[in-house]
Coordinates of C-alpha atoms in Angstrom, one line a residue:
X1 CA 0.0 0.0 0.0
X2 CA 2.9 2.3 0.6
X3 CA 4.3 2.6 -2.9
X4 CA 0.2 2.5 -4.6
X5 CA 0.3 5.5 -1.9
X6 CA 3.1 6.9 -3.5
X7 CA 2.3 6.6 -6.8
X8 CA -1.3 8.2 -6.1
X9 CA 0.2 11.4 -5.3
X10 CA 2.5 11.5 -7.9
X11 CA -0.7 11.1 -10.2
X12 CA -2.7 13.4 -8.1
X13 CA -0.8 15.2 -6.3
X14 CA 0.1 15.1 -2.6
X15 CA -2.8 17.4 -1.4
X16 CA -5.1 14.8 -3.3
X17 CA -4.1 11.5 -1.4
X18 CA -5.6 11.5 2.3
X19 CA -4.5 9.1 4.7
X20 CA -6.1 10.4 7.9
X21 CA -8.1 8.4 10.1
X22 CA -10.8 10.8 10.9
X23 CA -11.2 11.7 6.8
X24 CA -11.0 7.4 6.2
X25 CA -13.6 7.4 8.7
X26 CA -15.5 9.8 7.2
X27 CA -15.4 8.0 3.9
X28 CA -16.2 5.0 5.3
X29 CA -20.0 5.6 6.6
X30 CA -22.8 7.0 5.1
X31 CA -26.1 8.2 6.7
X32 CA -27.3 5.1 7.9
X33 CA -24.1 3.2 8.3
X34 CA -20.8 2.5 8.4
X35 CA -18.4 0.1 6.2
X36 CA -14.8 -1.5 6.3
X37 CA -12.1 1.4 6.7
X38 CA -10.9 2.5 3.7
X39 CA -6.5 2.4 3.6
X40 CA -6.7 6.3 1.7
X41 CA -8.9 8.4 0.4
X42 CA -8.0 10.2 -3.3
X43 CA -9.7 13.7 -4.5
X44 CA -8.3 13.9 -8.4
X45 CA -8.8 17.5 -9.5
X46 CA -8.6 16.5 -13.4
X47 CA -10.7 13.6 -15.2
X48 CA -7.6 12.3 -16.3
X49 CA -6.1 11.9 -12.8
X50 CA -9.0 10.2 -12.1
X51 CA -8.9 7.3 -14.6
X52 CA -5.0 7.2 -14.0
X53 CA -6.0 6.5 -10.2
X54 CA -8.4 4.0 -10.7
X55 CA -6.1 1.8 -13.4
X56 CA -3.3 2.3 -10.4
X57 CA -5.5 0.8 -8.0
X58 CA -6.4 -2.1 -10.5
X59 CA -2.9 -2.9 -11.2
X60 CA -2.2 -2.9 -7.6
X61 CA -5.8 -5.2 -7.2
X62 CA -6.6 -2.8 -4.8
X63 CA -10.6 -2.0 -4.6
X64 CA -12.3 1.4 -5.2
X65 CA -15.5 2.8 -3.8
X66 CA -16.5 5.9 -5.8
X67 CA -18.3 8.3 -3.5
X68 CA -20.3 11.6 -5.1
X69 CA -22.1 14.0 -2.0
X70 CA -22.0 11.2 0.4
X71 CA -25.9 11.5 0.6
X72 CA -26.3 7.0 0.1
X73 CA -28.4 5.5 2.6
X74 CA -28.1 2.6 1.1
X75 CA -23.9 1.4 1.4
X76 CA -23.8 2.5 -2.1
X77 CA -20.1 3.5 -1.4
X78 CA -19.2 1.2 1.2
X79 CA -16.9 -1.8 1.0
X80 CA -18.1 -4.8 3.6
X81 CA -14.3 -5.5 4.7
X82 CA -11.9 -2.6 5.5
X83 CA -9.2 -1.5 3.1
X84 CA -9.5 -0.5 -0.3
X85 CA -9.6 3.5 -1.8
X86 CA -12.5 5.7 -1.6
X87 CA -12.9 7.8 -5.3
X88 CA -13.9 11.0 -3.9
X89 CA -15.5 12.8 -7.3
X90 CA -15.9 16.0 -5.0
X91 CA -13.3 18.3 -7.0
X92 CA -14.5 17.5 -10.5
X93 CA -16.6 20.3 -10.4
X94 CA -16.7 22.2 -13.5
X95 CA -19.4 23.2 -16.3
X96 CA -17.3 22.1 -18.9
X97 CA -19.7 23.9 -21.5
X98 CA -23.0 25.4 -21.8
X99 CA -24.5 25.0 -25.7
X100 CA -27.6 27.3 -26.3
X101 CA -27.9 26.6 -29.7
X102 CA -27.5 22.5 -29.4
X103 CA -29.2 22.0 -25.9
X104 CA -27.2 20.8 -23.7
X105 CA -24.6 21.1 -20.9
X106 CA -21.6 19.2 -20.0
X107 CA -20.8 19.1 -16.6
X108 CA -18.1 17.1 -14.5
X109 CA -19.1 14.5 -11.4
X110 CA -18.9 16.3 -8.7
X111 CA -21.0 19.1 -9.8
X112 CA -23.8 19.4 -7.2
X113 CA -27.5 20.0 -8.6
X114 CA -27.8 23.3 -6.9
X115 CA -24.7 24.8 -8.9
X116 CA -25.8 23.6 -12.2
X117 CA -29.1 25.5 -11.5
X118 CA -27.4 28.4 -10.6
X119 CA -25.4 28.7 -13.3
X120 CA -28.2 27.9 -16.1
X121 CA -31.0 30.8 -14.5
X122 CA -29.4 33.5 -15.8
X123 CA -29.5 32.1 -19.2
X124 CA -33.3 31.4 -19.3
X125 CA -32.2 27.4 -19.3
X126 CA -32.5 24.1 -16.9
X127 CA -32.1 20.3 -17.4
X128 CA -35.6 18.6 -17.4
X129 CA -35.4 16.7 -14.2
X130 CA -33.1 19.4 -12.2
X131 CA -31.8 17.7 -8.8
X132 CA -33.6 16.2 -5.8
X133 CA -33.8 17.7 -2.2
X134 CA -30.5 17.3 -1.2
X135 CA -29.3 19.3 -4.3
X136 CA -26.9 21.8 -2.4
X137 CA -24.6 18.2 -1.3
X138 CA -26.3 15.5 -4.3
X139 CA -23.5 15.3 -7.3
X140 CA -24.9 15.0 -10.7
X141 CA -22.6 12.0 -11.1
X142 CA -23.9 10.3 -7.7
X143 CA -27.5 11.3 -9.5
X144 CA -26.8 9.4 -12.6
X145 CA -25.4 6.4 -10.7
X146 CA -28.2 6.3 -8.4
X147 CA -31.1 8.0 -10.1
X148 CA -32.8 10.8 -8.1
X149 CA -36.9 11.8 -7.5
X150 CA -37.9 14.9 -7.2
X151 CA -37.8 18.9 -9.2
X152 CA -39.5 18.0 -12.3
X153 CA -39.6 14.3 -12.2
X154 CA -43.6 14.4 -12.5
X155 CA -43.2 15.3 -15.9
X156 CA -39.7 14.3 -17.3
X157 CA -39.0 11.5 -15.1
X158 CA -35.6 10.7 -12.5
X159 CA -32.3 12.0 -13.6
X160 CA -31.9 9.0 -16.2
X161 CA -34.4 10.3 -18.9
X162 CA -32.2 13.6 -19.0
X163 CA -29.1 12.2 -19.5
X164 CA -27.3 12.6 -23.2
X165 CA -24.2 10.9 -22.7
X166 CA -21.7 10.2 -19.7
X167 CA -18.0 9.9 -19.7
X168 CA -16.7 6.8 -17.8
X169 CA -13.3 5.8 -16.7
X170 CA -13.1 1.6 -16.9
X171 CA -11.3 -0.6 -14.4
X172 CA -8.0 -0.4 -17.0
X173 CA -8.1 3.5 -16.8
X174 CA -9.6 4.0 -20.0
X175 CA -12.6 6.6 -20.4
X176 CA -15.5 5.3 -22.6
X177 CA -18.0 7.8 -23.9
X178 CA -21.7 6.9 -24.6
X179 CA -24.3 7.8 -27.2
X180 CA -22.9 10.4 -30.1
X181 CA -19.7 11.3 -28.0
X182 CA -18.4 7.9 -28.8
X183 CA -17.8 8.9 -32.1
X184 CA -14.2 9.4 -33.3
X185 CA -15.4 13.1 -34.1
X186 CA -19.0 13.5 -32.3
X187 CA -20.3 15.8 -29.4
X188 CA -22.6 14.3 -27.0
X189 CA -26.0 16.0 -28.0
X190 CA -27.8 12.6 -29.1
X191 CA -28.3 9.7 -26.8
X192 CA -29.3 7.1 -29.0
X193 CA -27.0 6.3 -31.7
X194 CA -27.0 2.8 -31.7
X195 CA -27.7 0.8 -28.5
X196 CA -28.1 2.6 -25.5
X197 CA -24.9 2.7 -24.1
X198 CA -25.8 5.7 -22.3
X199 CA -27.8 3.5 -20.2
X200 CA -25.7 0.9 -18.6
X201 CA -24.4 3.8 -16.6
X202 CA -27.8 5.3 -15.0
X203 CA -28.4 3.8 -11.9
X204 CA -25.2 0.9 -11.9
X205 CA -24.5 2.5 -8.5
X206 CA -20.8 2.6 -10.0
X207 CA -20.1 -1.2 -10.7
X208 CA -19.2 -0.5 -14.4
X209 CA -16.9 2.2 -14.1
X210 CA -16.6 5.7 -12.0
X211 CA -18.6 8.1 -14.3
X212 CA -16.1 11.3 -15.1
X213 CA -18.4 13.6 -16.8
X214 CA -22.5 13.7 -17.7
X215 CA -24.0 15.6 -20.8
X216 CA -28.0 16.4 -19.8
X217 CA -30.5 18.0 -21.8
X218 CA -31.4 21.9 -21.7
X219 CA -35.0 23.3 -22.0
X220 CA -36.2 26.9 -21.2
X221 CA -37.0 27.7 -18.2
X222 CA -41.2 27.7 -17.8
X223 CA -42.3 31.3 -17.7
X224 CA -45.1 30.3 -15.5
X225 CA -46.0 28.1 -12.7
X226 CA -48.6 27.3 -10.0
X227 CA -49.3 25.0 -7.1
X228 CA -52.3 23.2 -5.1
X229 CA -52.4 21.7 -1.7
X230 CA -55.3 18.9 -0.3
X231 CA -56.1 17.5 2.3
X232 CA -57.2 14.1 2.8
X233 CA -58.6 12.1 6.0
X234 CA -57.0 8.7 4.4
X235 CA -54.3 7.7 2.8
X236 CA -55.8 5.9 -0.3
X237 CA -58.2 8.7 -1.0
X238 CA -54.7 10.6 -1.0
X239 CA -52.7 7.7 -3.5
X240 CA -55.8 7.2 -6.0
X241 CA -55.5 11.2 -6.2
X242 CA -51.7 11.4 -7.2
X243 CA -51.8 8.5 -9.6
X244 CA -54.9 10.0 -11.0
X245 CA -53.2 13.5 -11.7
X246 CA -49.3 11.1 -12.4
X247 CA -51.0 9.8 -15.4
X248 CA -52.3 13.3 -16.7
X249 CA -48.6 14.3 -17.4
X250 CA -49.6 18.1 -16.5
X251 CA -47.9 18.1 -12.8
X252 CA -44.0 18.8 -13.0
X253 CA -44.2 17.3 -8.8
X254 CA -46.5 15.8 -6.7
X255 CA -45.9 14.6 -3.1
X256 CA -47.4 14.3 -0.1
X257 CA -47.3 13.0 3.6
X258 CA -48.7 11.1 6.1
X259 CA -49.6 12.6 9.2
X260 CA -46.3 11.3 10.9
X261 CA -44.0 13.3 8.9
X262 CA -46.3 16.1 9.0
X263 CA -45.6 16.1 12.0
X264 CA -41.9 16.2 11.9
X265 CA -41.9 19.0 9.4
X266 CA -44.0 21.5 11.3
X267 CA -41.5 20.7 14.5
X268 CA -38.9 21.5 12.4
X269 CA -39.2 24.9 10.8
X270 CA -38.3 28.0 12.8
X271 CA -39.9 31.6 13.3
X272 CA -36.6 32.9 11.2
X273 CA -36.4 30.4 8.3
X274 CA -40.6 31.1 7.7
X275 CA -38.8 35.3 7.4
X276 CA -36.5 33.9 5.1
X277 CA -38.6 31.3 3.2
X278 CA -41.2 34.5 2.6
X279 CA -38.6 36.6 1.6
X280 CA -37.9 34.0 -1.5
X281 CA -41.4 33.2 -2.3
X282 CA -42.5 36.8 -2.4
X283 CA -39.3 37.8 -4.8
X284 CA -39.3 34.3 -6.6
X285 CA -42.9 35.8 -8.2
X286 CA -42.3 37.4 -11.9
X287 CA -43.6 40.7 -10.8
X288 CA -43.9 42.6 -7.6
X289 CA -47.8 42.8 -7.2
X290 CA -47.7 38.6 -7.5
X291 CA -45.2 38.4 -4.9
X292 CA -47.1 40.4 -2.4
X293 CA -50.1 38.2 -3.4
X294 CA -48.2 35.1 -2.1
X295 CA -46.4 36.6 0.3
X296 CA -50.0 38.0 2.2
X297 CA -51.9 34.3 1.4
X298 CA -48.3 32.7 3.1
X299 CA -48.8 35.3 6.5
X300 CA -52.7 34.9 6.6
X301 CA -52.3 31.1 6.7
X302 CA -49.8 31.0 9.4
X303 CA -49.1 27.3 10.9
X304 CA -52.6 26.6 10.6
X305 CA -53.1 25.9 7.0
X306 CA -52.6 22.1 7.5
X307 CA -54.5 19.4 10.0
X308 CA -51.4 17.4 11.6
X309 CA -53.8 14.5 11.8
X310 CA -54.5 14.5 7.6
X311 CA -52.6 13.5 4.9
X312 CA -51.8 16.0 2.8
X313 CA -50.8 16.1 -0.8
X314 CA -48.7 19.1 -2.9
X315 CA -48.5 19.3 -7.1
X316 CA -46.9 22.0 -9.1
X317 CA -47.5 22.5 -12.6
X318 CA -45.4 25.2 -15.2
X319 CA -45.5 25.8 -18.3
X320 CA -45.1 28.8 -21.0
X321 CA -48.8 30.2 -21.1
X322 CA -50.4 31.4 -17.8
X323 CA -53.4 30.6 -18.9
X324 CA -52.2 27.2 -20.0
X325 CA -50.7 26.5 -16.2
X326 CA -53.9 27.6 -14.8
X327 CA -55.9 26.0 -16.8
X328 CA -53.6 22.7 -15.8
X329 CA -54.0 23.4 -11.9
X330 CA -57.9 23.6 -12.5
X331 CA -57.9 20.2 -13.7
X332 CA -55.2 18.9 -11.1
X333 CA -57.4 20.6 -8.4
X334 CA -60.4 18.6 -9.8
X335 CA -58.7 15.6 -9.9
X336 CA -58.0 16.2 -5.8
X337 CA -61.8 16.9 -4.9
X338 CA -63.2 14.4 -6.9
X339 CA -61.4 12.1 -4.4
X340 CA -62.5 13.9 -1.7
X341 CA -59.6 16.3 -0.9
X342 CA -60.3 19.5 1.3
X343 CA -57.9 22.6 -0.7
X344 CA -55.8 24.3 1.8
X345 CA -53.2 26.8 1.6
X346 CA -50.3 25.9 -0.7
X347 CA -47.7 27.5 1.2
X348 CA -45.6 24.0 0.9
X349 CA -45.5 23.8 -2.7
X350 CA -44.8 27.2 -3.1
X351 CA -41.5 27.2 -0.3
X352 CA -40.1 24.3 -1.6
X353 CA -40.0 25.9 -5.1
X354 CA -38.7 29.1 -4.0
X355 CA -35.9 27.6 -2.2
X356 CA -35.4 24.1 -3.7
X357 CA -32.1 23.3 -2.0
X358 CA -32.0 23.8 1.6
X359 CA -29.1 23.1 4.0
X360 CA -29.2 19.4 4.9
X361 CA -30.7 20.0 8.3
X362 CA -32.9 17.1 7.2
X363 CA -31.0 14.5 7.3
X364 CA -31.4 14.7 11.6
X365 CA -34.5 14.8 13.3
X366 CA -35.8 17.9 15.2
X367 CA -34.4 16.5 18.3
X368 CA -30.6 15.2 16.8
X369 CA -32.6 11.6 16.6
X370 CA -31.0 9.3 13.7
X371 CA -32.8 9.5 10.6
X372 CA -33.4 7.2 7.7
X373 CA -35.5 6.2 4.9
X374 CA -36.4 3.5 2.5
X375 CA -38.0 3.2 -0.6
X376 CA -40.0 1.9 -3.2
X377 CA -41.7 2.6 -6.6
X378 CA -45.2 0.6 -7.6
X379 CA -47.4 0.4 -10.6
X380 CA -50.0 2.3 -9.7
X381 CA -52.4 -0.4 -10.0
X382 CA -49.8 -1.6 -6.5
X383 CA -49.7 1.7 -4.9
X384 CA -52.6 1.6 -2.3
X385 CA -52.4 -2.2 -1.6
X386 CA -48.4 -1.5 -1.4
X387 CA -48.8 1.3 1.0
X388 CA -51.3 -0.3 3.4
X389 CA -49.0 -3.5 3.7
X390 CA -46.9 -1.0 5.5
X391 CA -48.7 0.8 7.7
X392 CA -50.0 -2.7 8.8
X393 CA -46.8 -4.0 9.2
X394 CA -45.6 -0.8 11.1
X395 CA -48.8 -1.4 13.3
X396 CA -47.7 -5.0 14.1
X397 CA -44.7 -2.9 15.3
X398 CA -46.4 -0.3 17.4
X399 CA -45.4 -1.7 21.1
X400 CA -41.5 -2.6 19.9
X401 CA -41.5 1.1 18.3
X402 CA -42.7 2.9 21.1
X403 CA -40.3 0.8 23.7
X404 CA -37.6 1.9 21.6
X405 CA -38.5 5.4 20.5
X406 CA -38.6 4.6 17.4
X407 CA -40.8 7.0 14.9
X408 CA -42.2 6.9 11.3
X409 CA -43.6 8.9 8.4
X410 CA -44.3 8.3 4.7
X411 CA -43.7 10.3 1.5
X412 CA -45.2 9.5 -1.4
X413 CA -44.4 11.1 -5.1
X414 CA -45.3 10.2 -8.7
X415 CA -42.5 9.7 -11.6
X416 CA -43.5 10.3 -15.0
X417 CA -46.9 8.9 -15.7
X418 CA -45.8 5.1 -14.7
X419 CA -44.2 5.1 -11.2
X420 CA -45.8 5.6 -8.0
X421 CA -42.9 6.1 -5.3
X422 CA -43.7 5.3 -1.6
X423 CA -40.6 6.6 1.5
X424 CA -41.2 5.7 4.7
X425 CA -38.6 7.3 7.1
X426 CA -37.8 6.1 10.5
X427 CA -36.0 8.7 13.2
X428 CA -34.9 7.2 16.3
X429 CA -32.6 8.0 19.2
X430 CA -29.0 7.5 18.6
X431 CA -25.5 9.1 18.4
X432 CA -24.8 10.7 15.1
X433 CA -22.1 9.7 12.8
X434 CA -19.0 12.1 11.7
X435 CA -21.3 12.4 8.5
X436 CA -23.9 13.8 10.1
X437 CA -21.8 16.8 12.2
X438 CA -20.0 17.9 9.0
X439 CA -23.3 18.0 6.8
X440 CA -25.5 19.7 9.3
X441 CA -25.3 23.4 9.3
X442 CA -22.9 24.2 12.5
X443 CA -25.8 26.8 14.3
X444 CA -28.7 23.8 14.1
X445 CA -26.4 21.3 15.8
X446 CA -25.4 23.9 18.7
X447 CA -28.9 24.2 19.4
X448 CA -29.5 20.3 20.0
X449 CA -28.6 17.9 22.8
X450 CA -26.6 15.1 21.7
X451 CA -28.1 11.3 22.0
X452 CA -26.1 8.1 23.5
X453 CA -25.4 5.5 21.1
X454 CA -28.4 2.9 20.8
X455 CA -27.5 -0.1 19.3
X456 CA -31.2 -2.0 20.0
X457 CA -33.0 0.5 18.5
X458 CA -31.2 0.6 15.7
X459 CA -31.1 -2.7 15.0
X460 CA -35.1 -2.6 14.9
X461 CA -35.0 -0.1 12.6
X462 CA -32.8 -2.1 10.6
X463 CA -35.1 -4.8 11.1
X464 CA -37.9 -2.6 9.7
X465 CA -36.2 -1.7 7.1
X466 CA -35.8 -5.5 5.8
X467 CA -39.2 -6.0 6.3
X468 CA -40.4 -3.0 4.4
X469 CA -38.0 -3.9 1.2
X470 CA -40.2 -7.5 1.2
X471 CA -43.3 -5.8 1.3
X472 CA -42.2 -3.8 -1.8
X473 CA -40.4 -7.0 -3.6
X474 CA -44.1 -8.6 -3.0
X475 CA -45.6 -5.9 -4.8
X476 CA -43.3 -5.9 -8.0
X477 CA -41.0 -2.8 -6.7
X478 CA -38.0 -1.6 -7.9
X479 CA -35.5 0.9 -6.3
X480 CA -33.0 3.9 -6.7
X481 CA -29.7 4.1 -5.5
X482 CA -29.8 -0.1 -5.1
X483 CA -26.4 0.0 -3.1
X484 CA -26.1 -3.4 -1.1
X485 CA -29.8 -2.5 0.3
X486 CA -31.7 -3.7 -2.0
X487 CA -32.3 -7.5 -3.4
X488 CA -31.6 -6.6 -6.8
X489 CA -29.4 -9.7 -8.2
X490 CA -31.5 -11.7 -6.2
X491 CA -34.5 -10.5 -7.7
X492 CA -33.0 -10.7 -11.5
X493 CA -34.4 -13.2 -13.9
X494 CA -31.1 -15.5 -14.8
X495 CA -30.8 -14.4 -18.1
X496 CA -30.7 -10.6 -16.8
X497 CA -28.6 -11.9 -14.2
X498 CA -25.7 -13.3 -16.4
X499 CA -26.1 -10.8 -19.5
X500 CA -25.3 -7.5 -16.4
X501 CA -22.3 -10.1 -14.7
X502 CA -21.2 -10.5 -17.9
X503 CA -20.9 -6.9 -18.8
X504 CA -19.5 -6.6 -15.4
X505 CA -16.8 -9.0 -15.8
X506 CA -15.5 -7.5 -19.5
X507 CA -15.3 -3.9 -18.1
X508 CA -14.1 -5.1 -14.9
X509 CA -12.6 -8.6 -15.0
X510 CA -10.6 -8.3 -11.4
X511 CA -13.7 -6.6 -10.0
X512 CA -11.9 -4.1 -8.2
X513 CA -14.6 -1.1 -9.4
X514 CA -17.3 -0.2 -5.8
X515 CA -17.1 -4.7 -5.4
X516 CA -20.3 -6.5 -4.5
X517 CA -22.7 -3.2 -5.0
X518 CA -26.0 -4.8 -6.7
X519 CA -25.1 -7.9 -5.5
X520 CA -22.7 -8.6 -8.7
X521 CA -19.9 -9.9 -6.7
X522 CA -16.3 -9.0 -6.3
X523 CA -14.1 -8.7 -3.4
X524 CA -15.4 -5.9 -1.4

């Protein structure tokens, strides 16, 4: 390991090889656990240092686990044994090019989804599906690995169906380019030229190679946009009503939560971040008389605009033509009371899209409790049946939960017209990782009292967890970011099985490249 150290910094350079325990450490947990100890950790400035590090490594048959924002729940990143090299992809951060006229932008790994969006507003332009929640951390290469949910998904998809081309360095330190890019002469504004190569690479979790740089899609930015909020007394009254308005294709988002993390939001949110989240709605509007609008409706509904006992469900729509966006939200809002939704106040809807990337505050509960989810997407013909399979199972839970102090919640949120994606969350009482404290903002933490560690209730959550994955496997669901969470080789027909190991095996024959992630095997 000494001389692959050595040689890592030469290729690098020496402020780009860490060997510190507390940064190994770091890199070798994510928010709901912790893996083998990496030996190093390597931050390559350049693409090409990059794919000269990984080949090193594979020479050496020394494993890498290529990390993006850190943001995996899932031990997407995570070697089972200790040793190895984390990839950290978080200094590949540039917009290599912006192309107005061609439609599309050409950004590095480690780009997070809230500078890309910065960068394209002043010039009008966005990707389609433009970054989940966790945006100001998320990379667009840990996106494209894992495949996000959320800003515009409702109508363009997850992160995959924007996606042009990627640029990925192999095992051997080579750097393949998909769709037209992998011509001799080509640029990367056409996906499909051939087979989809473009594809292998959305959502592989990093198995087939540590993806460099991703071309997406541009569109204008919609002129025009509106929102709706319901309220519902049950929860299937809430799913028929988002599958119902999924499969319209007008509603660029749609989500909405039970009454348990209803709950956890309202505790959450602070006299000063409502001052600053009014601030951004009221100057987010596209003239000053609109902004005052939103901004009064916001004050006049207070905290009181939502029943902590409902569930409640949120859509945006956009568009070009105002009347063509109103006209949408009409038929969304219909959509809502013919299934016996109550209309409240959007104010949710409208905060989250004035301020789409928040500080990741989230990822602890109001009281520093652990926090995780776990997820699934259903048919929609699945979701309701799907949904209550959980809340039963959670129920057969209650007594163990409570003992424990263990809580739940549920998201729910659509994905094109097709895909009906169910979160529950589980927040508990435990100590908080290294992860957590550097990803929190600083002033949050202060103001919260650390918990002891907690080992049984965590291992009920992680229990839970299982449990909830086979109520989603019985139920024909699939999953984002798969990691070594979620049965997927298991649940592979055997001809899918050995056409992906065999893919596996020719860009990766000593299987050095994030081992054993989707189950694939490899020394990890």
């Amino acid at each position: 390991m000494k001389a692959l150290t050595a040689e890592l910094a030469r290729l690098v350079g020496e402020d780009g090889v860490v060997t510190a325990r507390e940064a190994r450490e770091h890199h070798s947990q994510d928010v709901w656990t912790t893996g083998g100890l990496v030996d190093l950790v390597v931050r390559p400035k350049t693409q090409e240092a990059a794919a000269a590090a990984l080949a090193a490594c594979a020479r050496a048959g020394v494993p890498v686990y290529p990390r993006g924002g850190g943001m995996s729940y899932t031990a997407g990143y995570l070697g089972e044994r200790g040793g190895g090299m984390s990839l950290d992809t978080s200094r590949l951060t540039r917009i290599v090019e912006i192309d107005e006229t061609d439609r599309f932008v050409r950004v590095e790994a480690g780009c997070t989804w809230a500078a890309l969006h910065e960068a394209l507003k002043p010039k009008g332009l966005r990707t389609p599906f433009w970054g989940p929640l966790s945006g100001l951390a998320s990379t667009i290469g840990g996106g494209v690995s894992q495949n996000n949910a959320f800003f515009g998904a409702g109508t363009h998809g997850p992160t995959g169906q924007s996606v042009l081309s990627v640029s990925v360095a192999l095992a051997d330190g080579s750097i393949l380019r998909t769709g037209s890019a992998g011509q001799r002469a080509g640029s990367a504004f056409f996906r499909h030229d051939g087979p989809d190569l473009t594809g292998l690479f959305v959502g592989d979790c990093g198995a087939l190679g540590v993806k460099l740089e991703i071309t997406l899609r541009l569109v204008e930015m919609p002129a025009h946009e509106a929102w709706g909020s319901f309220s519902f007394a049950a929860p299937d009254a809430m799913a028929h009503a988002a599958s119902a308005m999924a499969r319209t294709g007008l509603a660029c988002e749609i989500f909405g939560f039970d009454p348990g993390l209803t709950a956890v939001r309202m505790q959450r949110a602070s006299i000063l971040s409502d001052a600053k989240t009014l601030a951004k709605v009221v100057t987010g509007q596209k003239t000053l008389l609109k902004g005052a609008v939103e901004g009064a409706r916001m004050a006049l509904a207070g905290r009181n605009f939502l029943s902590q006992a409902d569930f409640n469900l949120h859509f945006v729509t956009e568009g070009h033509s105002r009347v063509g966006v109103e006209d949408a939200r009409r038929r969304l809002a219909a959509i809502c009371e013919r299934e016996g939704g109550k209309a409240v106040e959007p104010t949710i809807p409208k905060v989250i899209r004035a301020n789409p990337f928040t500080p990741l505050n989230t990822m602890i509960g109001p009281n520093a409790e652990r926090w995780v989810p776990v997820h699934g997407i259903v048919p929609h013909s699945q979701a309701v049946a799907c949904w209550a399979a959980i809340e039963a199972y959670f129920a057969s839970l209650k007594d163990r939960f409570e003992a424990e102090g263990v809580t739940t919640g549920t998201l729910i949120t659509t994905l094109g017209e097709t895909g009906f994606l169910i979160e529950p969350v589980f927040l508990w009482p435990d100590a908080l990782f290294a992860l957590h404290e550097e990803s929190v903002e600083a002033n949050y933490l202060k103001k919260l009292e650390r918990r002891p560690a907690n080992p049984a209730a965590t291992a009920l959550v992680g229990e839970a967890r299982a449990g909830v994955v086979d109520i989603f496997t019985r139920h024909g669901g699939v999953h984002f970011q798969i990691g070594r969470t979620y049965p997927f080789a298991k649940t592979r027909r055997p001809e899918t099985l050995a056409l992906l190991r065999s893919i596996k095996a020719a860009l990766d024959p000593d299987g050095i490249v994030n081992p054993g992630v989707l189950g694939l095997g490899g020394s990890s």
